[in-house]
């Protein structure tokens, strides 16, 4: 390669693709043109994650948070299969996902894209997703490395995090992506971590990612503002600047080469890892993929709907108000009931087709049995509710990239979307008029539910994708058991949430957010502080009942039996939590998720569940030696149906 050829490959070079309308099939997040003389192909990068492909109308799958709620790595593989197929048929090489940053605060604008608040759950889902994408011949891009946990001040915030919290909470999904799934590419984020921009962070990119984890793919910057300098980024290990060069431009690189602050071997190193990865993905052995758009959207819609059903989480079902019986007179209420709800930003997928909850419920319940009011006129909504046997109020929040939500109640969680209004009032007024009120939440994260006691049923449907309305209807009518469990805790009060009440911790002051809570994130926080969440992590009801029995626990294996004791087939999601003994200077949360399993059991059926434990599962990050260390003494093992259910417990010594 000539020097010019090398320098021209250091950054993306297409601003037209990303500037097209997102529903234009020629829209593309980024392109790096190759070198025709040498047969180096173009590299096409598409925004795609758990929710589908942002490149014109495509299959809109349920949100990442819904996928996490399936608690099923097979579901992650199925979702990834749909995304990989569409990405390939739209001519792409790299999928800019999955997003495995954890939810640190419930306000997070991109919480809907994430796999929730627990590192093990996020790691397991991410590994399965990445493996499937990469087995299909596309490169995945795990993002945003690391600790890109808030949208407030996202370009400038410096996340100040202890090594222990990084290693135990924020890094494990990335570590698993590298070590287990052999992810091809990593996206460094906009934020700084411990004073260094993520994309020029030597400690993270060079020491942790490459030296300690053995990453041999290439590091790509988040779009534009993530790169803050030329020399520091190149030396630290940023391999490609996207979507176009601001710091990796030929003139700036030449200036640095002339000064000697970077060398040709730095450039060669980064191009070597990139080209080697492209070789290993067969890019030199086949023609460039074309954007044919020949996609079986019908088949994908069926799959996407089944996945959404698996993520729908039944939070409350007093007196078995659900499932509904066909023919029941149902009033569907709320603007969100007749909309396609999704998060906004690089993970907004324009759906090929939609079935709204109103349409889904009307089709399933029988048109004559279902009435609708959008709730804009409260009196009319109340009248409609009063005249029905059951009222289903469908509400939503409005999460988006580049901004966190500022309010966690349904009074204003839809603040960015003026069509939604005060949905809390809508719920309470409808609940007064109809004792059989069910609330369906289409939210991209936790919301406050002070009205929970007033309603009989609560169904968390997340952003359920294009045909989410049909999935919601099938769960409401019991055609399928609600498969989901909460991948995030729902706080009882905003002030209970991690990092609440201290602006220095969140959203940060002077461009600094101090992660003072350390490892006590999500349920680890609520449990340690003895705060009762409105709905705990791991919670989700079934239409049947289960019994757990027969716990046996050793240092390597924990087994239990789960039995369907009810009258319907249903999904059981037994979860293993360990309580490690604290060491001096290393406090431990009462419980940490160490295994989960999902199975469909028919009435009377029992199954044995086996959780394997490795040394890491019994270890913590020791700040003084900067190494993993086995926790002292005995460990408490709990198997239950949520982070707050201790159905079975044993001690491992
Ligand atoms: C987002 C990335 C995304 C990229 C390309 C950025 O603003 O943070 O997640 O992949 O844009 O659209």
XYZ file of C-alpha atoms and ligand atoms in Angstrom:
665
model
C 0.000 0.000 0.000
C 1.180 3.500 -0.669
C 1.312 5.950 2.209
C -1.732 7.770 0.854
C -3.686 4.550 0.555
C -2.933 3.785 4.177
C -3.829 7.212 5.510
C -7.066 7.306 3.544
C -8.225 4.127 5.237
C -7.967 5.547 8.748
C -11.443 7.089 8.775
C -14.844 6.634 7.221
C -15.452 8.687 4.119
C -19.141 8.904 3.412
C -21.258 11.662 4.865
C -24.037 11.207 2.334
C -25.229 7.838 3.659
C -25.817 8.990 7.233
C -27.395 12.250 6.107
C -30.171 10.543 4.152
C -33.591 10.162 5.738
C -33.474 7.171 8.037
C -36.318 5.481 6.198
C -34.410 5.626 2.915
C -33.010 2.119 2.203
C -29.807 3.813 1.039
C -29.349 5.337 4.488
C -26.269 3.935 6.136
C -24.495 4.916 9.330
C -21.073 4.671 7.737
C -18.824 3.506 4.916
C -15.081 3.164 4.585
C -14.235 2.970 0.906
C -11.588 0.383 0.119
C -8.729 0.474 -2.362
C -9.835 -0.820 -5.752
C -6.242 -1.149 -7.023
C -5.541 -3.713 -4.305
C -8.944 -5.371 -4.216
C -9.626 -4.045 -0.730
C -13.415 -3.926 -0.505
C -15.555 -1.173 0.987
C -16.634 -1.619 4.578
C -20.317 -0.950 5.233
C -21.476 -0.231 8.767
C -25.139 -0.269 9.708
C -26.914 0.750 12.875
C -28.565 -2.377 14.053
C -29.071 -3.843 17.445
C -31.580 -5.934 19.228
C -34.372 -3.855 17.651
C -33.493 -4.362 14.003
C -31.871 -2.428 11.215
C -31.906 1.324 10.744
C -31.729 1.412 6.985
C -35.095 2.097 5.481
C -38.194 0.127 6.485
C -37.127 -3.166 8.070
C -38.324 -5.593 10.693
C -38.764 -3.663 13.938
C -38.021 -6.151 16.687
C -38.724 -5.567 20.333
C -36.239 -3.422 22.251
C -33.018 -4.770 23.717
C -34.585 -4.482 27.157
C -37.427 -6.732 26.013
C -34.906 -9.226 24.687
C -33.143 -9.167 28.057
C -36.541 -9.725 29.691
C -36.845 -13.041 27.871
C -34.069 -14.305 30.173
C -33.351 -16.660 27.310
C -30.117 -16.753 25.348
C -31.909 -18.737 22.626
C -34.166 -15.726 22.098
C -31.087 -13.530 21.712
C -29.792 -15.891 19.032
C -33.125 -15.873 17.214
C -33.306 -12.074 17.255
C -29.733 -11.796 16.054
C -30.510 -14.187 13.204
C -33.210 -11.857 11.902
C -30.966 -8.814 12.182
C -27.996 -10.531 10.541
C -30.089 -11.728 7.625
C -31.503 -8.268 6.958
C -28.134 -6.602 7.444
C -26.508 -8.937 4.912
C -29.279 -8.509 2.358
C -28.923 -4.771 2.719
C -25.267 -4.982 1.833
C -23.568 -4.564 5.182
C -20.439 -5.928 6.788
C -20.557 -4.561 10.317
C -23.547 -4.358 12.635
C -23.215 -1.517 15.148
C -24.500 -3.538 18.077
C -25.182 -4.941 20.558
C -25.317 -2.163 23.158
C -24.221 -3.776 26.393
C -23.842 -0.731 28.623
C -25.757 -1.371 31.818
C -28.586 0.707 33.177
C -27.033 2.687 36.002
C -29.890 5.149 36.545
C -33.511 4.555 35.537
C -33.582 7.863 33.652
C -31.138 6.619 31.016
C -32.360 7.704 27.583
C -30.938 4.596 25.911
C -32.040 2.129 28.556
C -34.394 0.616 25.994
C -31.423 -0.497 23.889
C -29.651 -2.078 26.828
C -29.872 -5.495 28.442
C -30.737 -4.022 31.822
C -28.951 -3.600 35.132
C -27.172 -6.887 35.675
C -23.750 -7.727 34.203
C -24.337 -11.482 33.976
C -27.659 -11.169 32.176
C -26.213 -8.566 29.790
C -23.129 -10.697 29.146
C -25.106 -13.870 28.426
C -27.518 -12.123 26.068
C -24.720 -10.242 24.342
C -22.570 -13.332 23.783
C -25.438 -15.245 22.237
C -26.384 -12.305 20.020
C -22.834 -11.672 18.824
C -22.118 -15.337 18.128
C -25.169 -15.623 15.925
C -24.386 -12.464 13.979
C -20.784 -13.482 13.456
C -21.611 -17.081 12.530
C -23.759 -15.566 9.790
C -20.633 -13.884 8.437
C -21.170 -10.348 9.718
C -18.997 -8.555 12.221
C -20.694 -7.376 15.396
C -19.662 -4.193 17.180
C -20.142 -4.294 20.905
C -20.763 -0.789 22.254
C -20.207 1.670 23.837
C -16.946 0.734 25.502
C -17.220 1.323 28.398
C -19.577 2.874 30.939
C -21.646 4.913 28.520
C -24.472 4.952 31.035
C -26.155 8.294 30.553
C -27.246 10.551 27.761
C -27.161 13.728 29.854
C -24.004 15.578 28.731
C -23.082 12.481 26.756
C -20.251 14.045 24.776
C -18.550 15.598 27.774
C -19.225 13.533 30.855
C -16.304 11.947 32.648
C -17.474 8.799 34.428
C -15.397 8.426 37.577
C -15.542 4.748 38.480
C -13.608 2.516 40.829
C -11.679 -0.358 39.290
C -13.840 -2.740 41.250
C -17.089 -1.356 39.807
C -15.600 -1.393 36.322
C -14.421 -4.997 36.593
C -17.475 -6.401 38.373
C -20.305 -4.342 36.886
C -19.545 -2.367 33.732
C -16.886 -4.440 31.965
C -18.149 -8.054 32.179
C -20.519 -7.802 29.177
C -17.611 -6.479 27.081
C -15.182 -9.001 28.503
C -17.533 -11.857 27.618
C -18.058 -10.389 24.144
C -14.307 -10.474 23.569
C -13.234 -13.633 25.356
C -16.230 -15.837 24.611
C -17.907 -14.468 21.494
C -14.659 -13.245 19.875
C -16.380 -10.038 18.864
C -14.801 -8.589 15.724
C -15.107 -4.912 16.575
C -15.592 -2.670 19.599
C -17.031 0.853 19.602
C -15.468 3.282 22.055
C -17.971 5.742 23.472
C -18.417 9.487 23.655
C -17.820 9.716 27.380
C -14.583 9.863 29.303
C -13.701 7.238 31.872
C -11.567 8.253 34.841
C -10.388 11.354 33.051
C -9.481 9.809 29.703
C -11.706 9.900 26.619
C -12.901 6.353 25.896
C -11.381 6.471 22.417
C -7.910 7.430 23.658
C -8.012 5.515 26.893
C -4.780 3.537 27.027
C -5.684 1.777 30.252
C -8.901 0.440 28.745
C -8.175 0.036 25.026
C -4.639 -1.175 25.267
C -4.177 -2.759 28.686
C -7.600 -4.235 29.445
C -9.052 -4.893 26.002
C -6.029 -6.092 24.072
C -3.452 -7.242 26.614
C -5.664 -8.714 29.314
C -8.604 -9.967 27.250
C -6.719 -10.747 24.045
C -8.912 -8.690 21.711
C -7.558 -9.031 18.177
C -10.232 -7.208 16.191
C -10.454 -3.460 15.674
C -11.709 -0.521 17.677
C -14.072 1.951 15.996
C -14.999 5.359 17.361
C -18.535 6.418 18.117
C -19.768 8.902 15.596
C -17.591 12.002 15.380
C -17.435 13.608 18.786
C -15.977 10.519 20.432
C -12.488 11.160 19.076
C -10.796 14.030 20.852
C -7.221 13.850 19.496
C -5.001 12.199 16.890
C -1.900 10.965 18.677
C -3.458 9.834 21.947
C -6.147 7.874 20.126
C -3.763 6.147 17.750
C -1.299 5.303 20.504
C -4.080 4.033 22.781
C -5.472 1.743 20.118
C -8.344 3.432 18.271
C -8.238 1.869 14.814
C -10.906 3.652 12.809
C -12.558 7.042 13.144
C -16.186 7.294 12.061
C -18.177 8.466 10.218
C -15.512 10.708 8.654
C -12.114 11.883 9.775
C -11.824 14.803 12.160
C -8.549 13.692 13.775
C -7.622 10.725 11.576
C -7.291 12.840 8.441
C -4.284 12.481 6.114
C -2.993 16.028 6.873
C -3.214 15.618 10.663
C -1.748 12.123 10.545
C 1.091 13.326 8.319
C 1.803 16.196 10.695
C 2.051 13.754 13.603
C 4.239 11.391 11.565
C 6.543 14.282 10.709
C 6.758 15.320 14.347
C 7.380 11.706 15.323
C 4.527 11.661 17.831
C 3.133 8.681 15.926
C 4.990 6.269 13.666
C 4.231 4.286 10.552
C 4.240 1.180 12.663
C 1.281 2.619 14.630
C -0.585 3.039 11.357
C 0.435 -0.424 10.154
C -0.664 -2.008 13.416
C -4.127 -0.580 13.166
C -4.555 -1.402 9.448
C -3.242 -4.887 10.070
C -5.885 -5.724 12.662
C -8.587 -4.262 10.426
C -7.560 -5.998 7.217
C -6.863 -9.269 8.977
C -10.375 -9.182 10.441
C -11.820 -8.398 7.006
C -9.889 -11.364 5.577
C -11.183 -13.634 8.295
C -14.752 -12.611 7.497
C -14.240 -13.647 3.899
C -14.396 -10.140 2.515
C -11.579 -10.830 0.060
C -13.057 -14.116 -1.085
C -16.476 -13.008 -2.221
C -18.024 -10.062 -4.021
C -19.091 -7.070 -1.967
C -22.563 -7.694 -0.533
C -25.273 -5.824 -2.422
C -28.254 -3.988 -0.975
C -30.830 -6.223 -2.653
C -33.521 -5.779 -0.057
C -34.794 -9.274 -0.872
C -35.872 -10.000 2.668
C -38.601 -12.343 3.893
C -40.320 -9.721 6.044
C -43.349 -11.936 6.605
C -41.303 -14.691 8.196
C -39.339 -12.150 10.195
C -42.539 -10.522 11.462
C -43.679 -13.860 12.868
C -40.352 -14.380 14.606
C -40.285 -10.808 15.928
C -43.771 -11.185 17.348
C -42.889 -14.427 19.136
C -39.817 -12.762 20.603
C -41.904 -9.831 21.845
C -44.274 -12.306 23.530
C -41.298 -13.852 25.286
C -40.281 -10.467 26.695
C -43.700 -9.338 27.905
C -43.601 -9.320 31.682
C -46.676 -9.740 33.866
C -46.056 -7.601 36.930
C -49.380 -7.907 38.687
C -52.461 -10.097 38.229
C -54.828 -9.669 41.155
C -57.572 -12.243 41.345
C -56.435 -13.614 38.000
C -57.995 -10.764 36.068
C -55.816 -12.113 33.260
C -55.941 -13.925 30.951
C -59.005 -12.358 29.357
C -61.719 -14.561 27.919
C -62.756 -14.131 24.295
C -65.939 -12.162 24.064
C -65.267 -10.130 27.242
C -66.275 -6.511 26.675
C -62.965 -4.683 26.687
C -62.367 -0.928 26.582
C -58.927 -0.125 25.173
C -57.827 3.323 26.290
C -54.862 5.561 25.606
C -53.143 7.249 22.720
C -50.253 4.793 23.001
C -52.692 1.940 22.336
C -52.916 2.948 18.731
C -49.304 3.831 18.023
C -46.096 2.046 17.154
C -43.930 2.859 20.158
C -40.162 2.803 19.974
C -37.118 4.539 21.280
C -35.710 7.317 19.150
C -32.201 7.740 17.782
C -29.790 5.423 16.055
C -31.919 2.517 17.227
C -35.190 3.770 15.775
C -36.238 1.193 13.220
C -38.878 2.230 10.742
C -41.228 -0.780 10.762
C -42.177 -2.516 7.528
C -45.626 -3.089 8.981
C -47.332 -2.442 12.273
C -50.039 -3.944 14.452
C -50.860 -1.572 17.292
C -52.189 -2.857 20.631
C -55.634 -1.527 19.719
C -55.558 -3.459 16.450
C -54.157 -6.578 18.077
C -56.717 -6.608 20.880
C -59.630 -5.876 18.500
C -58.548 -8.701 16.192
C -58.146 -11.159 19.053
C -61.058 -10.101 21.264
C -63.555 -9.732 18.449
C -64.350 -6.335 16.998
C -67.785 -6.191 18.604
C -66.325 -6.804 22.048
C -63.622 -4.131 21.926
C -64.142 -0.365 22.080
C -61.475 2.329 21.943
C -60.905 5.806 23.349
C -57.633 7.612 22.921
C -57.925 9.213 26.365
C -57.520 12.777 25.158
C -61.012 13.446 26.461
C -60.929 12.106 29.995
C -64.709 12.072 30.473
C -65.189 10.055 27.290
C -62.470 7.601 28.341
C -64.096 7.150 31.743
C -67.510 6.573 30.127
C -66.079 3.958 27.783
C -64.313 2.233 30.669
C -67.470 2.174 32.754
C -69.419 0.470 29.979
C -66.921 -2.367 29.580
C -66.185 -5.437 31.699
C -62.460 -4.797 31.560
C -60.520 -1.608 30.845
C -57.057 -1.912 29.290
C -55.130 1.345 29.572
C -52.090 1.385 27.309
C -49.428 3.918 28.274
C -45.888 4.685 27.158
C -42.800 6.677 27.901
C -40.660 8.426 25.295
C -36.983 7.522 25.548
C -34.442 8.799 23.095
C -30.756 8.966 22.401
C -28.954 12.163 23.365
C -31.213 12.989 26.322
C -32.186 11.228 29.521
C -35.762 11.386 30.688
C -36.180 13.863 33.496
C -39.201 12.367 35.155
C -40.002 8.779 35.998
C -43.766 9.029 36.459
C -46.333 8.597 33.744
C -47.454 12.155 34.361
C -44.526 13.239 32.316
C -42.470 10.219 31.208
C -43.900 10.950 27.808
C -42.874 14.589 28.080
C -41.018 14.462 24.796
C -44.146 13.245 23.074
C -46.974 15.712 23.463
C -49.536 13.165 22.256
C -49.277 11.228 25.503
C -50.243 13.795 28.164
C -50.792 12.946 31.827
C -51.159 9.192 31.602
C -51.076 8.771 35.371
C -54.293 10.702 35.639
C -55.772 8.622 32.842
C -54.972 5.413 34.744
C -56.394 6.621 38.051
C -59.601 7.982 36.538
C -60.217 4.841 34.502
C -59.451 2.660 37.528
C -62.098 4.554 39.504
C -64.648 3.838 36.781
C -63.794 0.183 36.216
C -62.634 -2.205 38.967
C -61.105 -4.503 36.358
C -58.484 -2.128 35.039
C -55.306 -3.469 33.472
C -52.375 -1.246 32.577
C -50.116 -2.143 29.673
C -46.786 -0.339 29.852
C -44.826 0.295 26.690
C -41.758 1.818 28.268
C -38.070 1.718 27.536
C -37.120 1.413 31.193
C -38.566 1.508 34.675
C -41.301 4.004 35.520
C -42.878 4.813 38.860
C -46.170 3.045 39.520
C -47.788 4.855 42.483
C -51.156 3.854 40.997
C -50.323 0.124 41.094
C -52.631 -0.669 44.021
C -55.583 0.853 42.157
C -55.443 -1.494 39.188
C -55.801 -5.266 39.016
C -53.291 -6.068 36.338
C -50.007 -4.615 35.082
C -48.333 -5.892 31.939
C -44.887 -4.571 30.991
C -44.704 -4.893 27.209
C -41.610 -2.689 26.669
C -41.213 -1.353 23.134
C -42.573 -4.492 21.540
C -41.680 -3.941 17.871
C -43.766 -3.618 14.718
C -46.241 -6.365 15.535
C -46.035 -5.761 19.269
C -49.774 -5.120 19.417
C -50.457 -8.693 18.364
C -47.969 -9.991 20.922
C -49.654 -7.954 23.658
C -53.071 -9.321 22.638
C -51.852 -12.919 22.689
C -50.493 -12.480 26.198
C -53.611 -10.673 27.450
C -55.852 -13.471 26.162
C -53.549 -16.228 27.388
C -52.701 -17.664 23.971
C -49.168 -17.606 25.270
C -47.826 -17.475 28.817
C -46.133 -14.163 29.636
C -42.503 -15.140 29.175
C -40.724 -12.066 30.508
C -38.946 -11.307 33.772
C -37.677 -7.858 34.782
C -34.113 -7.095 33.655
C -34.320 -3.872 35.714
C -35.661 -3.020 39.167
C -38.664 -0.714 39.342
C -38.072 1.724 42.214
C -40.948 2.533 44.561
C -39.855 6.191 44.677
C -37.527 8.227 42.494
C -35.383 8.990 45.537
C -34.794 5.259 46.093
C -32.962 4.792 42.798
C -29.183 4.396 42.670
C -27.344 7.739 42.459
C -30.568 9.626 43.209
C -30.478 12.958 44.963
C -26.855 13.840 44.399
C -26.148 15.775 41.197
C -22.422 15.047 41.553
C -23.246 11.371 41.120
C -25.861 11.845 38.433
C -26.113 13.640 36.023
C -22.767 15.007 37.185
C -21.322 18.393 37.932
C -18.470 20.120 36.086
C -18.541 17.398 33.423
C -17.943 14.724 36.042
C -20.295 11.966 37.205
C -18.928 10.173 40.246
C -20.082 6.564 40.430
C -19.974 6.724 44.220
C -22.315 3.765 44.568
C -19.524 1.542 43.236
C -20.768 -1.982 42.615
C -24.121 -1.268 44.258
C -26.077 -0.841 41.051
C -29.639 -2.020 40.377
C -30.932 -4.647 42.806
C -27.509 -4.717 44.477
C -28.336 -1.169 45.612
C -31.939 -1.783 46.721
C -30.997 -4.971 48.570
C -28.025 -3.435 50.370
C -29.995 -0.375 51.413
C -33.026 -2.434 52.365
C -35.255 -0.484 50.005
C -38.265 -2.385 48.751
C -38.631 -1.882 45.015
C -42.086 -1.579 43.470
C -41.166 -4.603 41.349
C -37.841 -6.363 41.830
C -35.311 -7.464 39.251
C -36.140 -10.933 37.958
C -39.840 -10.628 38.816
C -42.547 -11.684 36.402
C -45.697 -13.742 36.865
C -46.932 -16.663 34.855
C -50.518 -17.826 34.326
C -49.556 -21.025 36.068
C -47.739 -21.666 39.348
C -44.390 -23.288 40.044
C -42.701 -24.912 42.949
C -38.963 -25.024 43.461
C -37.458 -27.899 45.434
C -34.451 -30.100 45.914
C -31.613 -27.569 46.084
C -28.111 -29.014 45.975
C -25.173 -26.635 45.984
C -21.453 -27.201 45.600
C -18.650 -24.848 44.578
C -19.072 -25.846 40.957
C -22.717 -26.800 40.529
C -26.073 -25.774 41.908
C -29.117 -27.854 40.993
C -32.795 -27.584 41.799
C -36.088 -28.986 40.601
C -38.870 -26.846 39.239
C -42.416 -28.159 38.925
C -45.455 -26.685 37.236
C -48.068 -26.964 39.999
C -50.807 -25.089 38.122
C -53.313 -25.865 35.437
C -51.704 -24.292 32.381
C -48.437 -24.672 30.524
C -46.114 -21.847 31.474
C -42.605 -20.452 31.503
C -40.489 -20.931 34.594
C -37.389 -18.777 35.039
C -35.472 -20.067 38.056
C -32.632 -17.768 39.044
C -29.520 -18.423 41.102
C -28.155 -15.661 43.313
C -25.036 -15.844 45.455
C -24.266 -13.796 48.519
C -20.488 -13.685 48.848
C -18.950 -13.075 52.254
C -17.480 -9.574 52.520
C -13.741 -9.184 52.923
C -11.996 -6.268 54.610
C -12.511 -3.269 52.345
C -14.705 -5.272 49.983
C -18.348 -5.126 51.016
C -20.735 -7.422 49.141
C -24.358 -7.053 48.144
C -26.677 -9.675 49.681
C -27.324 -11.264 46.287
C -25.789 -11.330 42.826
C -27.250 -13.151 39.854
C -25.021 -16.065 38.867
C -27.281 -18.140 36.679
C -30.737 -18.310 35.133
C -32.700 -20.725 33.041
C -35.957 -20.622 31.149
C -38.209 -23.539 30.408
C -41.741 -24.251 29.288
C -43.422 -26.782 31.549
C -46.846 -28.386 31.188
C -49.016 -28.949 34.269
C -47.449 -31.488 36.587
C -44.155 -31.511 34.716
C -40.877 -31.202 36.617
C -37.451 -30.347 35.312
C -34.037 -30.275 36.845
C -32.145 -27.035 36.460
C -28.365 -26.962 36.684
C -26.282 -23.839 37.206
C -22.537 -24.095 36.717
C -20.223 -21.947 38.789
C -16.699 -21.031 37.791
C -14.031 -19.433 39.946
C -15.101 -15.961 38.816
C -18.617 -16.521 40.146
C -17.202 -16.834 43.662
C -14.720 -13.976 43.333
C -14.578 -10.217 43.648
C -12.152 -7.630 42.266
C -9.546 -6.892 44.886
C -8.630 -3.214 44.723
C -5.294 -3.627 46.504
C -3.847 -6.316 44.227
C -5.929 -5.348 41.186
C -6.767 -9.002 40.681
C -9.761 -11.292 41.068
C -9.773 -12.871 44.485
C -11.908 -15.634 45.910
C -14.370 -14.359 48.506
C -13.542 -15.606 52.011
C -15.498 -18.235 53.896
C -18.857 -19.598 52.935
C -21.223 -18.329 50.276
C -24.980 -18.212 50.451
C -26.769 -19.679 47.436
C -30.385 -18.775 46.797
C -32.598 -20.106 44.036
C -35.826 -18.224 43.484
C -38.083 -16.495 41.019
C -36.716 -12.971 41.474
C -33.942 -11.120 43.263
C -36.308 -10.864 46.249
C -37.539 -14.437 46.336
C -35.528 -16.841 48.439
C -37.560 -19.972 47.804
C -34.548 -22.219 48.348
C -31.258 -21.494 50.001
C -28.105 -23.340 50.926
C -24.573 -22.590 52.016
C -21.532 -23.358 49.897
C -18.324 -23.743 51.872
C -24.523 6.464 18.664
C -24.070 5.078 18.223
C -24.451 4.835 16.800
C -23.850 5.921 15.943
C -24.139 5.760 14.467
C -24.038 7.520 17.683
O -24.586 8.757 17.993
O -24.041 6.755 19.952
O -24.653 4.113 19.084
O -24.043 3.559 16.399
O -24.350 7.175 16.362
O -25.439 6.111 14.169
